[in-house]
């Protein structure tokens, strides 16, 4: 068994347990045999409908979002050589949110056109995410300094928030409510028919992220040193950025700006595996991200019966201690001085 | 016919963004030789090294690697010809010594970077000759500066290239480690048959342990030859003219004048 193999297996088991629990648990408890029947034997009845129509898409969404955000976080941390990089911190989800907000609040305008709503949201989120990424890349080239980059990411985030509130001030109550709910983050709003729209781009992004494992390892020594080792660093960086945009944009379009998962999961994975090798770290982050997102979803659903907790409150409560730990210990990243 | 040099330059002008810092450099790095690049801060040592290593395009002229134009080579092929150790200490996080040295096999492994038996042998040998085998599972970020420099050199040796280029490998090291590092490079050149080029400010080490010196005196004046020739001809003295350093050509030593 290679280094980290056991951890990978454990994380995979956690994902399976999370999926099973996510299908069985909730305001209506369905026994696992009932879940099995509903999924594979075409079981009917209320329980079957709940499992297939409500919980299955929610579980797929949570797993895909957690996995995708974690992969995006790891890509950003390595490419920008920055432990605090992540889709949220660098303003990528902010950009995606702004894109979605513009089309969501302008729905009366384009709503008359024969366009699929999901397609419009996804394209808007991707556009916002990639626009912010291009800005970040440009800034990184110009200043090449991690702290400045983080400050810039925060500024972009604030700018997006400011523009969002301006948009909200002038919008109708109905559109506003939809947007506020979306902004709190949720895995529950996708629905079975729309799941492929989320799952397929995320799957593509995950495959790309794993495929970049070898050159990402070389990038750990810095971009120029990686070039000296035969890595086309500019190409790897671009691939990583487009992959992050695809993952961050798609997930934000469907789940809202989910906080902290992308930033925190790679650090937890590093701490468990005690490794910087992306060939195990990337799959581990993906599995752990999926497992944690499934866990958060369970907390959201079952904390108080009848009340859905905002997802972002749960991911933040989970993510903030990790970030503090990274800042205060510096263990998983820089040399202790 | 004579085998072409692993690295030779023709009318090479190096610089950034089309602006030349050094002009008309003729450099030859024969196999099995250790060459030190010497010159004051800011004269263009790093720029020259990066250009010779293929990381920076030349402003004019060409670098030939075994008779081929280096800057026309694909990146991966270039990395099988030249290994580079850049200056400074990278932030390596959870990377341990053996993983970092294994990264040197990058240009030789497949898409997933899986190490074959031959790759692992090259890694082990590189760790053996640099004396870091006992550090195998230590995190690089927990190594001392001296250990870290040896790890970075081992990574470059594991790359198994005929040419090795290093930017100030002796900076930040204490006296014994500086000597150890240069001896390591000398060994890589003499027993490994490599062409090794490194920049340094350690004049004495360069004079005592290197086969050849390249002196950068000004943008248009580069000189190369053996350490003995550099001292005897007064070229070394000229490279540091008016800097408050006095040279004693007879002994090949220098002192600082107050």
Coordinates of C-alpha atoms in Angstrom, one line a residue, chain B residues 4-199:
Chain B
X4 CA 30.6 19.0 -29.4
X5 CA 30.7 20.6 -26.0
X6 CA 27.6 19.9 -23.7
X7 CA 27.2 23.7 -23.6
X8 CA 28.8 26.3 -25.8
X9 CA 27.6 29.8 -26.5
X10 CA 28.1 31.9 -29.7
X11 CA 28.0 35.7 -29.6
X12 CA 25.6 35.5 -26.7
X13 CA 23.9 38.6 -25.4
X14 CA 21.9 38.1 -22.3
X15 CA 19.4 40.4 -20.6
X16 CA 15.7 41.0 -19.8
X17 CA 13.1 42.3 -22.1
X18 CA 15.5 42.8 -25.0
X19 CA 17.9 44.9 -23.0
X20 CA 21.3 43.4 -22.9
X21 CA 23.3 43.2 -19.6
X22 CA 26.2 41.2 -20.9
X23 CA 27.3 41.2 -24.5
X24 CA 29.2 38.8 -26.8
X25 CA 29.8 36.1 -24.2
X26 CA 31.8 33.1 -25.4
X27 CA 31.4 30.3 -23.0
X28 CA 32.4 26.7 -23.2
X29 CA 31.7 24.1 -20.6
X30 CA 33.7 21.0 -21.4
X31 CA 32.5 17.6 -19.9
X32 CA 34.0 16.7 -16.6
X33 CA 34.9 20.2 -15.6
X34 CA 33.8 22.5 -12.7
X35 CA 33.5 26.2 -13.7
X36 CA 32.9 29.1 -11.3
X37 CA 31.2 32.2 -12.5
X38 CA 32.5 35.3 -10.7
X39 CA 31.6 38.9 -10.7
X40 CA 30.2 41.7 -8.5
X41 CA 26.6 41.9 -7.5
X42 CA 24.2 43.0 -10.3
X43 CA 26.7 42.5 -13.2
X44 CA 24.5 39.8 -14.7
X45 CA 25.6 36.4 -13.2
X46 CA 22.1 35.2 -12.6
X47 CA 20.9 36.4 -16.0
X48 CA 23.7 34.6 -17.7
X49 CA 23.1 31.4 -15.7
X50 CA 19.3 31.5 -16.5
X51 CA 20.0 32.0 -20.2
X52 CA 22.6 29.2 -20.3
X53 CA 20.1 27.0 -18.5
X54 CA 17.4 27.8 -21.1
X55 CA 15.1 29.6 -18.7
X56 CA 15.5 33.0 -20.3
X57 CA 15.7 33.6 -24.0
X58 CA 18.9 35.2 -25.2
X59 CA 18.8 38.8 -26.4
X60 CA 21.1 37.8 -29.3
X61 CA 23.2 34.8 -30.2
X62 CA 22.7 31.2 -29.4
X63 CA 23.4 28.6 -26.7
X64 CA 24.3 25.2 -28.2
X65 CA 23.7 22.0 -26.2
X66 CA 25.7 19.2 -27.8
X67 CA 25.5 21.1 -31.1
X68 CA 21.7 21.7 -30.9
X69 CA 20.1 25.1 -30.3
X70 CA 19.1 25.0 -26.6
X71 CA 16.2 27.5 -26.8
X72 CA 14.6 25.6 -29.7
X73 CA 14.4 22.3 -27.7
X74 CA 11.1 21.2 -26.1
X75 CA 11.0 21.9 -22.3
X76 CA 11.1 18.3 -21.4
X77 CA 14.1 17.4 -23.6
X78 CA 16.0 20.4 -22.2
X79 CA 15.4 19.1 -18.7
X80 CA 17.1 15.9 -19.7
X81 CA 20.1 17.9 -20.8
X82 CA 20.5 20.6 -18.1
X83 CA 19.6 20.5 -14.4
X84 CA 19.3 23.8 -12.5
X85 CA 19.5 24.7 -8.8
X86 CA 18.1 28.2 -8.4
X87 CA 19.1 30.4 -5.5
X88 CA 17.0 30.7 -2.4
X89 CA 15.1 28.2 -0.3
X90 CA 11.7 27.1 -1.5
X91 CA 8.7 26.7 0.8
X92 CA 8.2 23.0 0.6
X93 CA 5.5 22.3 3.2
X94 CA 5.0 18.6 3.8
X95 CA 7.6 17.5 1.3
X96 CA 10.2 15.2 2.8
X97 CA 13.8 14.8 1.6
X98 CA 13.3 11.7 -0.5
X99 CA 10.2 13.1 -2.2
X100 CA 12.0 16.3 -3.1
X101 CA 15.0 14.4 -4.5
X102 CA 12.6 12.2 -6.4
X103 CA 11.1 15.3 -8.1
X104 CA 14.4 15.3 -10.0
X105 CA 13.3 12.3 -12.0
X106 CA 10.4 14.4 -13.4
X107 CA 11.7 14.6 -17.0
X108 CA 12.2 10.8 -17.1
X109 CA 8.9 9.5 -15.7
X110 CA 5.5 9.1 -17.3
X111 CA 2.3 11.0 -17.0
X112 CA 1.7 9.9 -13.4
X113 CA 5.3 10.3 -12.3
X114 CA 5.6 6.7 -11.1
X115 CA 9.2 5.8 -10.3
X116 CA 10.7 2.7 -11.8
X117 CA 13.6 0.7 -10.2
X118 CA 16.1 2.7 -12.3
X119 CA 14.5 6.0 -11.1
X120 CA 14.7 4.9 -7.4
X121 CA 18.4 3.9 -7.9
X122 CA 19.2 7.3 -9.4
X123 CA 17.5 9.0 -6.4
X124 CA 19.3 6.8 -3.9
X125 CA 22.6 7.3 -5.5
X126 CA 22.1 11.1 -5.5
X127 CA 21.3 11.0 -1.8
X128 CA 24.3 8.8 -1.2
X129 CA 26.9 11.1 -2.9
X130 CA 25.5 14.2 -1.3
X131 CA 25.5 12.6 2.2
X132 CA 21.8 13.1 2.9
X133 CA 20.7 9.4 2.9
X134 CA 20.1 9.6 6.7
X135 CA 17.7 12.5 6.3
X136 CA 15.5 10.4 3.9
X137 CA 12.2 11.0 5.8
X138 CA 12.9 14.3 7.4
X139 CA 10.7 17.2 6.2
X140 CA 12.8 19.6 4.1
X141 CA 11.4 22.6 5.9
X142 CA 12.9 21.2 9.1
X143 CA 16.4 20.8 7.6
X144 CA 19.2 23.3 8.3
X145 CA 20.3 25.6 5.4
X146 CA 23.3 23.4 4.7
X147 CA 21.2 20.2 4.6
X148 CA 18.6 21.9 2.4
X149 CA 21.2 23.0 -0.1
X150 CA 22.5 19.4 -0.3
X151 CA 18.9 18.2 -0.8
X152 CA 18.4 20.6 -3.7
X153 CA 21.7 19.5 -5.2
X154 CA 20.8 15.9 -4.8
X155 CA 17.5 16.6 -6.7
X156 CA 19.5 18.1 -9.6
X157 CA 21.9 15.1 -9.6
X158 CA 19.0 12.7 -9.7
X159 CA 17.9 14.5 -12.8
X160 CA 20.9 12.7 -14.4
X161 CA 21.9 15.4 -16.9
X162 CA 25.2 16.0 -18.6
X163 CA 25.0 19.7 -17.5
X164 CA 24.4 21.1 -14.1
X165 CA 23.9 24.9 -13.5
X166 CA 23.6 26.4 -10.0
X167 CA 23.0 30.0 -8.9
X168 CA 25.0 30.8 -5.7
X169 CA 24.8 27.4 -4.1
X170 CA 27.2 28.5 -1.3
X171 CA 25.2 31.6 -0.2
X172 CA 23.9 31.5 3.5
X173 CA 26.2 28.6 4.3
X174 CA 28.9 28.3 7.0
X175 CA 32.5 27.7 6.0
X176 CA 32.5 23.8 6.3
X177 CA 29.2 23.5 4.4
X178 CA 30.5 25.9 1.6
X179 CA 33.5 23.7 1.2
X180 CA 31.4 20.5 1.3
X181 CA 29.0 21.9 -1.4
X182 CA 31.8 22.9 -3.8
X183 CA 33.6 19.6 -3.3
X184 CA 30.3 17.8 -4.0
X185 CA 30.1 19.8 -7.3
X186 CA 33.7 19.0 -8.1
X187 CA 33.0 15.3 -7.6
X188 CA 29.9 15.5 -9.8
X189 CA 32.0 17.0 -12.5
X190 CA 35.1 14.8 -12.2
X191 CA 33.6 11.4 -11.4
X192 CA 30.2 12.0 -12.9
X193 CA 31.6 13.4 -16.2
X194 CA 29.2 16.4 -16.0
X195 CA 29.8 20.0 -17.0
X196 CA 29.1 22.0 -13.9
X197 CA 28.7 25.8 -13.8
X198 CA 27.9 27.8 -10.7
X199 CA 28.0 31.4 -9.6

